[in-house]
Amino acid sequence: DTGVSQNPRHKITKRGQNVTFRCDPISEHNRLYWYRQTLGQGPEFLTYFQNEAQLEKSRLLSDRFSAERPKGSFSTLEIQRTEQGDSAMYLCASSSPPRLAGGRVRETQYFGPGTRLLVL
Amino acid sequence: QKEVEQDPGPLSVPEGAIVSLNCTYSNSAFQYFMWYRQYSRKGPELLMYTYSSGNKEDGRFTAQVDKSSKYISLFIRDSQPSDSATYLCASYTGNQFYFGTGTSLTVIP
């Protein structure tokens, strides 16, 4: 399977614990995105990497959240001191660099299956 | 105001019906629009993309953009029970993707 993979698929933790999720993007993709999705909502942007550089972070990403992509391949998202409000699906997506064709920019993201987090 | 607004539904139609899913957007800089399908407890799957200047057809699916009214539509012809999912519209500018809340669709056999 050459798609985006995420591990674990499900995580149940107690409030105050730390959790770490992993994302393995499509191998030739140099861009990697993390999103959070709650029930009945669309994905909300958290952060994005181009290769190993973290280029943008949403203000949704509090200081309890940290993401890394040390070698420009897989990425990890860590949540420290989890709170019940952190319960959500955490989605990873990857893409290749935007293409410019005929004056139009196009970037296509491919999503992983997500990690569903439940904080008790 | 969110960058992309979408009626959450739910929408329920009989098999074979034509389905119309709609979004509005607020940012005139948006040029590139996408529709994703998301089955329950799965990640979104890209269905179609289109630019602000035209329509695009792919099998039973047609995506339209009306730039003047900032309106995005997805039409599904001959809807099937397997089309039952949440449909997300999205747009892209400046290295960021913006998603609607999704419309839940059920196609009844």
Short mmCIF file of N, CA and C in Angstrom, two decimals, chain B residues 2-87:
data_model
loop_
_atom_site.label_atom_id
_atom_site.label_comp_id
_atom_site.label_asym_id
_atom_site.label_seq_id
_atom_site.Cartn_x
_atom_site.Cartn_y
_atom_site.Cartn_z
N LYS B 2 -16.38 31.84 8.31
CA LYS B 2 -15.43 30.85 7.88
C LYS B 2 -15.10 31.06 6.41
N GLU B 3 -13.91 30.60 6.06
CA GLU B 3 -13.46 30.76 4.67
C GLU B 3 -14.35 29.99 3.70
N VAL B 4 -14.79 28.81 4.12
CA VAL B 4 -15.65 27.96 3.29
C VAL B 4 -16.84 27.53 4.14
N GLU B 5 -18.03 27.79 3.64
CA GLU B 5 -19.25 27.44 4.37
C GLU B 5 -20.00 26.34 3.62
N GLN B 6 -20.53 25.40 4.38
CA GLN B 6 -21.21 24.27 3.75
C GLN B 6 -22.39 23.86 4.63
N ASP B 7 -23.52 23.60 4.00
CA ASP B 7 -24.69 23.15 4.74
C ASP B 7 -24.44 21.72 5.20
N PRO B 8 -24.51 21.45 6.50
CA PRO B 8 -24.16 20.12 7.00
C PRO B 8 -25.18 19.03 6.69
N GLY B 9 -26.37 19.43 6.21
CA GLY B 9 -27.42 18.44 5.97
C GLY B 9 -28.01 17.97 7.28
N PRO B 10 -28.39 16.73 7.45
CA PRO B 10 -28.16 15.63 6.51
C PRO B 10 -29.09 15.66 5.32
N LEU B 11 -28.65 15.02 4.24
CA LEU B 11 -29.39 14.95 3.01
C LEU B 11 -29.69 13.48 2.73
N SER B 12 -30.96 13.19 2.44
CA SER B 12 -31.36 11.82 2.20
C SER B 12 -32.11 11.77 0.87
N VAL B 13 -31.68 10.90 -0.04
CA VAL B 13 -32.29 10.83 -1.36
C VAL B 13 -32.52 9.37 -1.74
N PRO B 14 -33.48 9.11 -2.64
CA PRO B 14 -33.65 7.72 -3.11
C PRO B 14 -32.59 7.38 -4.15
N GLU B 15 -32.29 6.13 -4.26
CA GLU B 15 -31.33 5.65 -5.26
C GLU B 15 -31.75 6.11 -6.65
N GLY B 16 -30.78 6.57 -7.43
CA GLY B 16 -31.06 7.05 -8.78
C GLY B 16 -31.30 8.55 -8.87
N ALA B 17 -31.47 9.20 -7.75
CA ALA B 17 -31.73 10.65 -7.77
C ALA B 17 -30.48 11.42 -8.14
N ILE B 18 -30.69 12.66 -8.57
CA ILE B 18 -29.57 13.59 -8.78
C ILE B 18 -29.37 14.36 -7.48
N VAL B 19 -28.14 14.38 -7.02
CA VAL B 19 -27.80 15.05 -5.77
C VAL B 19 -27.04 16.32 -6.07
N SER B 20 -27.39 17.38 -5.38
CA SER B 20 -26.69 18.66 -5.51
C SER B 20 -26.13 19.05 -4.15
N LEU B 21 -24.82 19.19 -4.09
CA LEU B 21 -24.15 19.59 -2.85
C LEU B 21 -23.48 20.94 -3.10
N ASN B 22 -23.58 21.83 -2.12
CA ASN B 22 -23.15 23.21 -2.37
C ASN B 22 -22.30 23.78 -1.24
N CYS B 23 -21.44 24.70 -1.62
CA CYS B 23 -20.63 25.44 -0.67
C CYS B 23 -20.52 26.88 -1.15
N THR B 24 -20.24 27.77 -0.21
CA THR B 24 -19.87 29.13 -0.58
C THR B 24 -18.51 29.42 0.02
N TYR B 25 -17.80 30.34 -0.62
CA TYR B 25 -16.50 30.73 -0.09
C TYR B 25 -16.41 32.24 -0.05
N SER B 26 -15.51 32.74 0.79
CA SER B 26 -15.47 34.19 1.01
C SER B 26 -14.22 34.85 0.44
N ASN B 27 -13.17 34.06 0.19
CA ASN B 27 -11.89 34.63 -0.20
C ASN B 27 -11.75 34.67 -1.72
N SER B 28 -11.69 35.86 -2.27
CA SER B 28 -11.58 36.00 -3.72
C SER B 28 -10.28 35.42 -4.27
N ALA B 29 -9.30 35.22 -3.40
CA ALA B 29 -8.01 34.67 -3.84
C ALA B 29 -8.09 33.17 -4.15
N PHE B 30 -9.15 32.53 -3.68
CA PHE B 30 -9.28 31.10 -3.95
C PHE B 30 -9.45 30.88 -5.44
N GLN B 31 -8.61 29.97 -5.99
CA GLN B 31 -8.68 29.68 -7.42
C GLN B 31 -8.89 28.20 -7.68
N TYR B 32 -8.70 27.41 -6.68
CA TYR B 32 -8.62 25.96 -6.86
C TYR B 32 -9.51 25.31 -5.81
N PHE B 33 -10.40 24.47 -6.25
CA PHE B 33 -11.43 23.92 -5.36
C PHE B 33 -11.45 22.40 -5.47
N MET B 34 -11.74 21.79 -4.35
CA MET B 34 -11.74 20.34 -4.31
C MET B 34 -13.00 19.81 -3.63
N TRP B 35 -13.37 18.62 -3.98
CA TRP B 35 -14.41 17.87 -3.27
C TRP B 35 -13.80 16.57 -2.76
N TYR B 36 -14.02 16.32 -1.48
CA TYR B 36 -13.57 15.09 -0.86
C TYR B 36 -14.80 14.29 -0.40
N ARG B 37 -14.66 12.97 -0.40
CA ARG B 37 -15.68 12.09 0.15
C ARG B 37 -15.06 11.43 1.38
N GLN B 38 -15.85 11.39 2.45
CA GLN B 38 -15.34 10.80 3.68
C GLN B 38 -16.37 9.81 4.21
N TYR B 39 -15.98 8.54 4.23
CA TYR B 39 -16.81 7.53 4.85
C TYR B 39 -16.59 7.55 6.35
N SER B 40 -17.56 7.02 7.07
CA SER B 40 -17.51 7.08 8.52
C SER B 40 -16.21 6.47 9.06
N ARG B 41 -15.55 7.21 9.93
CA ARG B 41 -14.33 6.76 10.60
C ARG B 41 -13.16 6.51 9.64
N LYS B 42 -13.20 7.19 8.49
CA LYS B 42 -12.09 7.10 7.53
C LYS B 42 -11.59 8.49 7.23
N GLY B 43 -10.40 8.58 6.62
CA GLY B 43 -9.89 9.86 6.18
C GLY B 43 -10.58 10.31 4.90
N PRO B 44 -10.56 11.61 4.62
CA PRO B 44 -11.16 12.11 3.37
C PRO B 44 -10.42 11.58 2.15
N GLU B 45 -11.17 11.36 1.09
CA GLU B 45 -10.63 10.85 -0.17
C GLU B 45 -10.96 11.87 -1.26
N LEU B 46 -9.94 12.29 -2.00
CA LEU B 46 -10.17 13.29 -3.04
C LEU B 46 -11.04 12.72 -4.15
N LEU B 47 -12.13 13.44 -4.44
CA LEU B 47 -13.04 13.04 -5.53
C LEU B 47 -12.72 13.80 -6.81
N MET B 48 -12.70 15.12 -6.68
CA MET B 48 -12.50 15.95 -7.86
C MET B 48 -11.86 17.27 -7.46
N TYR B 49 -11.21 17.90 -8.42
CA TYR B 49 -10.75 19.25 -8.22
C TYR B 49 -11.14 20.06 -9.45
N THR B 50 -11.27 21.36 -9.27
CA THR B 50 -11.58 22.22 -10.38
C THR B 50 -11.06 23.62 -10.09
N TYR B 51 -10.97 24.41 -11.12
CA TYR B 51 -10.53 25.79 -10.97
C TYR B 51 -11.71 26.72 -11.03
N SER B 52 -11.47 27.96 -10.69
CA SER B 52 -12.58 28.90 -10.51
C SER B 52 -13.25 29.26 -11.82
N SER B 53 -12.65 28.88 -12.92
CA SER B 53 -13.19 29.34 -14.18
C SER B 53 -14.01 28.30 -14.92
N GLY B 54 -14.26 27.17 -14.34
CA GLY B 54 -15.00 26.22 -15.16
C GLY B 54 -15.61 25.06 -14.43
N ASN B 55 -16.18 24.16 -15.20
CA ASN B 55 -16.78 22.95 -14.70
C ASN B 55 -15.89 21.77 -15.02
N LYS B 56 -16.15 20.69 -14.31
CA LYS B 56 -15.40 19.47 -14.57
C LYS B 56 -16.32 18.28 -14.36
N GLU B 57 -16.25 17.33 -15.27
CA GLU B 57 -17.10 16.15 -15.18
C GLU B 57 -16.21 14.92 -15.10
N ASP B 58 -16.63 13.98 -14.21
CA ASP B 58 -15.89 12.73 -14.09
C ASP B 58 -16.89 11.65 -13.76
N GLY B 59 -17.28 10.92 -14.80
CA GLY B 59 -18.28 9.87 -14.60
C GLY B 59 -19.60 10.45 -14.16
N ARG B 60 -20.07 10.02 -13.01
CA ARG B 60 -21.37 10.50 -12.50
C ARG B 60 -21.24 11.82 -11.73
N PHE B 61 -20.04 12.30 -11.58
CA PHE B 61 -19.80 13.50 -10.77
C PHE B 61 -19.47 14.71 -11.65
N THR B 62 -20.06 15.85 -11.31
CA THR B 62 -19.75 17.11 -11.98
C THR B 62 -19.51 18.17 -10.93
N ALA B 63 -18.38 18.85 -11.05
CA ALA B 63 -18.06 19.95 -10.14
C ALA B 63 -18.19 21.26 -10.89
N GLN B 64 -18.81 22.24 -10.25
CA GLN B 64 -18.99 23.56 -10.87
C GLN B 64 -18.54 24.64 -9.90
N VAL B 65 -18.02 25.71 -10.48
CA VAL B 65 -17.66 26.88 -9.68
C VAL B 65 -18.29 28.10 -10.34
N ASP B 66 -19.00 28.87 -9.56
CA ASP B 66 -19.53 30.16 -10.00
C ASP B 66 -18.74 31.24 -9.26
N LYS B 67 -17.77 31.78 -9.96
CA LYS B 67 -16.86 32.73 -9.32
C LYS B 67 -17.57 34.02 -8.93
N SER B 68 -18.54 34.42 -9.71
CA SER B 68 -19.21 35.70 -9.44
C SER B 68 -19.97 35.66 -8.12
N SER B 69 -20.54 34.50 -7.81
CA SER B 69 -21.29 34.38 -6.55
C SER B 69 -20.51 33.61 -5.49
N LYS B 70 -19.30 33.19 -5.80
CA LYS B 70 -18.45 32.44 -4.88
C LYS B 70 -19.19 31.18 -4.40
N TYR B 71 -19.63 30.42 -5.36
CA TYR B 71 -20.47 29.26 -5.09
C TYR B 71 -19.84 28.04 -5.74
N ILE B 72 -19.74 26.96 -4.97
CA ILE B 72 -19.15 25.71 -5.47
C ILE B 72 -20.21 24.63 -5.38
N SER B 73 -20.32 23.82 -6.42
CA SER B 73 -21.34 22.76 -6.42
C SER B 73 -20.74 21.44 -6.86
N LEU B 74 -21.29 20.39 -6.32
CA LEU B 74 -20.99 19.03 -6.78
C LEU B 74 -22.32 18.35 -7.08
N PHE B 75 -22.44 17.82 -8.30
CA PHE B 75 -23.63 17.09 -8.69
C PHE B 75 -23.28 15.61 -8.84
N ILE B 76 -24.16 14.79 -8.32
CA ILE B 76 -23.99 13.34 -8.46
C ILE B 76 -25.22 12.83 -9.19
N ARG B 77 -24.97 12.25 -10.36
CA ARG B 77 -26.08 11.67 -11.14
C ARG B 77 -26.25 10.20 -10.79
N ASP B 78 -27.49 9.71 -10.96
CA ASP B 78 -27.76 8.28 -10.73
C ASP B 78 -27.12 7.83 -9.39
N SER B 79 -27.49 8.50 -8.34
CA SER B 79 -26.86 8.24 -7.04
C SER B 79 -27.08 6.78 -6.61
N GLN B 80 -26.06 6.26 -5.96
CA GLN B 80 -26.02 4.87 -5.51
C GLN B 80 -25.90 4.81 -3.98
N PRO B 81 -26.36 3.73 -3.37
CA PRO B 81 -26.17 3.60 -1.92
C PRO B 81 -24.71 3.73 -1.50
N SER B 82 -23.79 3.31 -2.37
CA SER B 82 -22.36 3.43 -2.05
C SER B 82 -21.88 4.88 -2.03
N ASP B 83 -22.71 5.79 -2.52
CA ASP B 83 -22.35 7.22 -2.45
C ASP B 83 -22.65 7.80 -1.06
N SER B 84 -23.29 7.02 -0.21
CA SER B 84 -23.62 7.51 1.14
C SER B 84 -22.32 7.78 1.91
N ALA B 85 -22.12 9.03 2.26
CA ALA B 85 -20.88 9.47 2.91
C ALA B 85 -21.04 10.94 3.27
N THR B 86 -20.00 11.49 3.84
CA THR B 86 -19.94 12.94 4.04
C THR B 86 -19.08 13.54 2.94
N TYR B 87 -19.57 14.60 2.33
CA TYR B 87 -18.86 15.25 1.24
C TYR B 87 -18.34 16.60 1.72
#
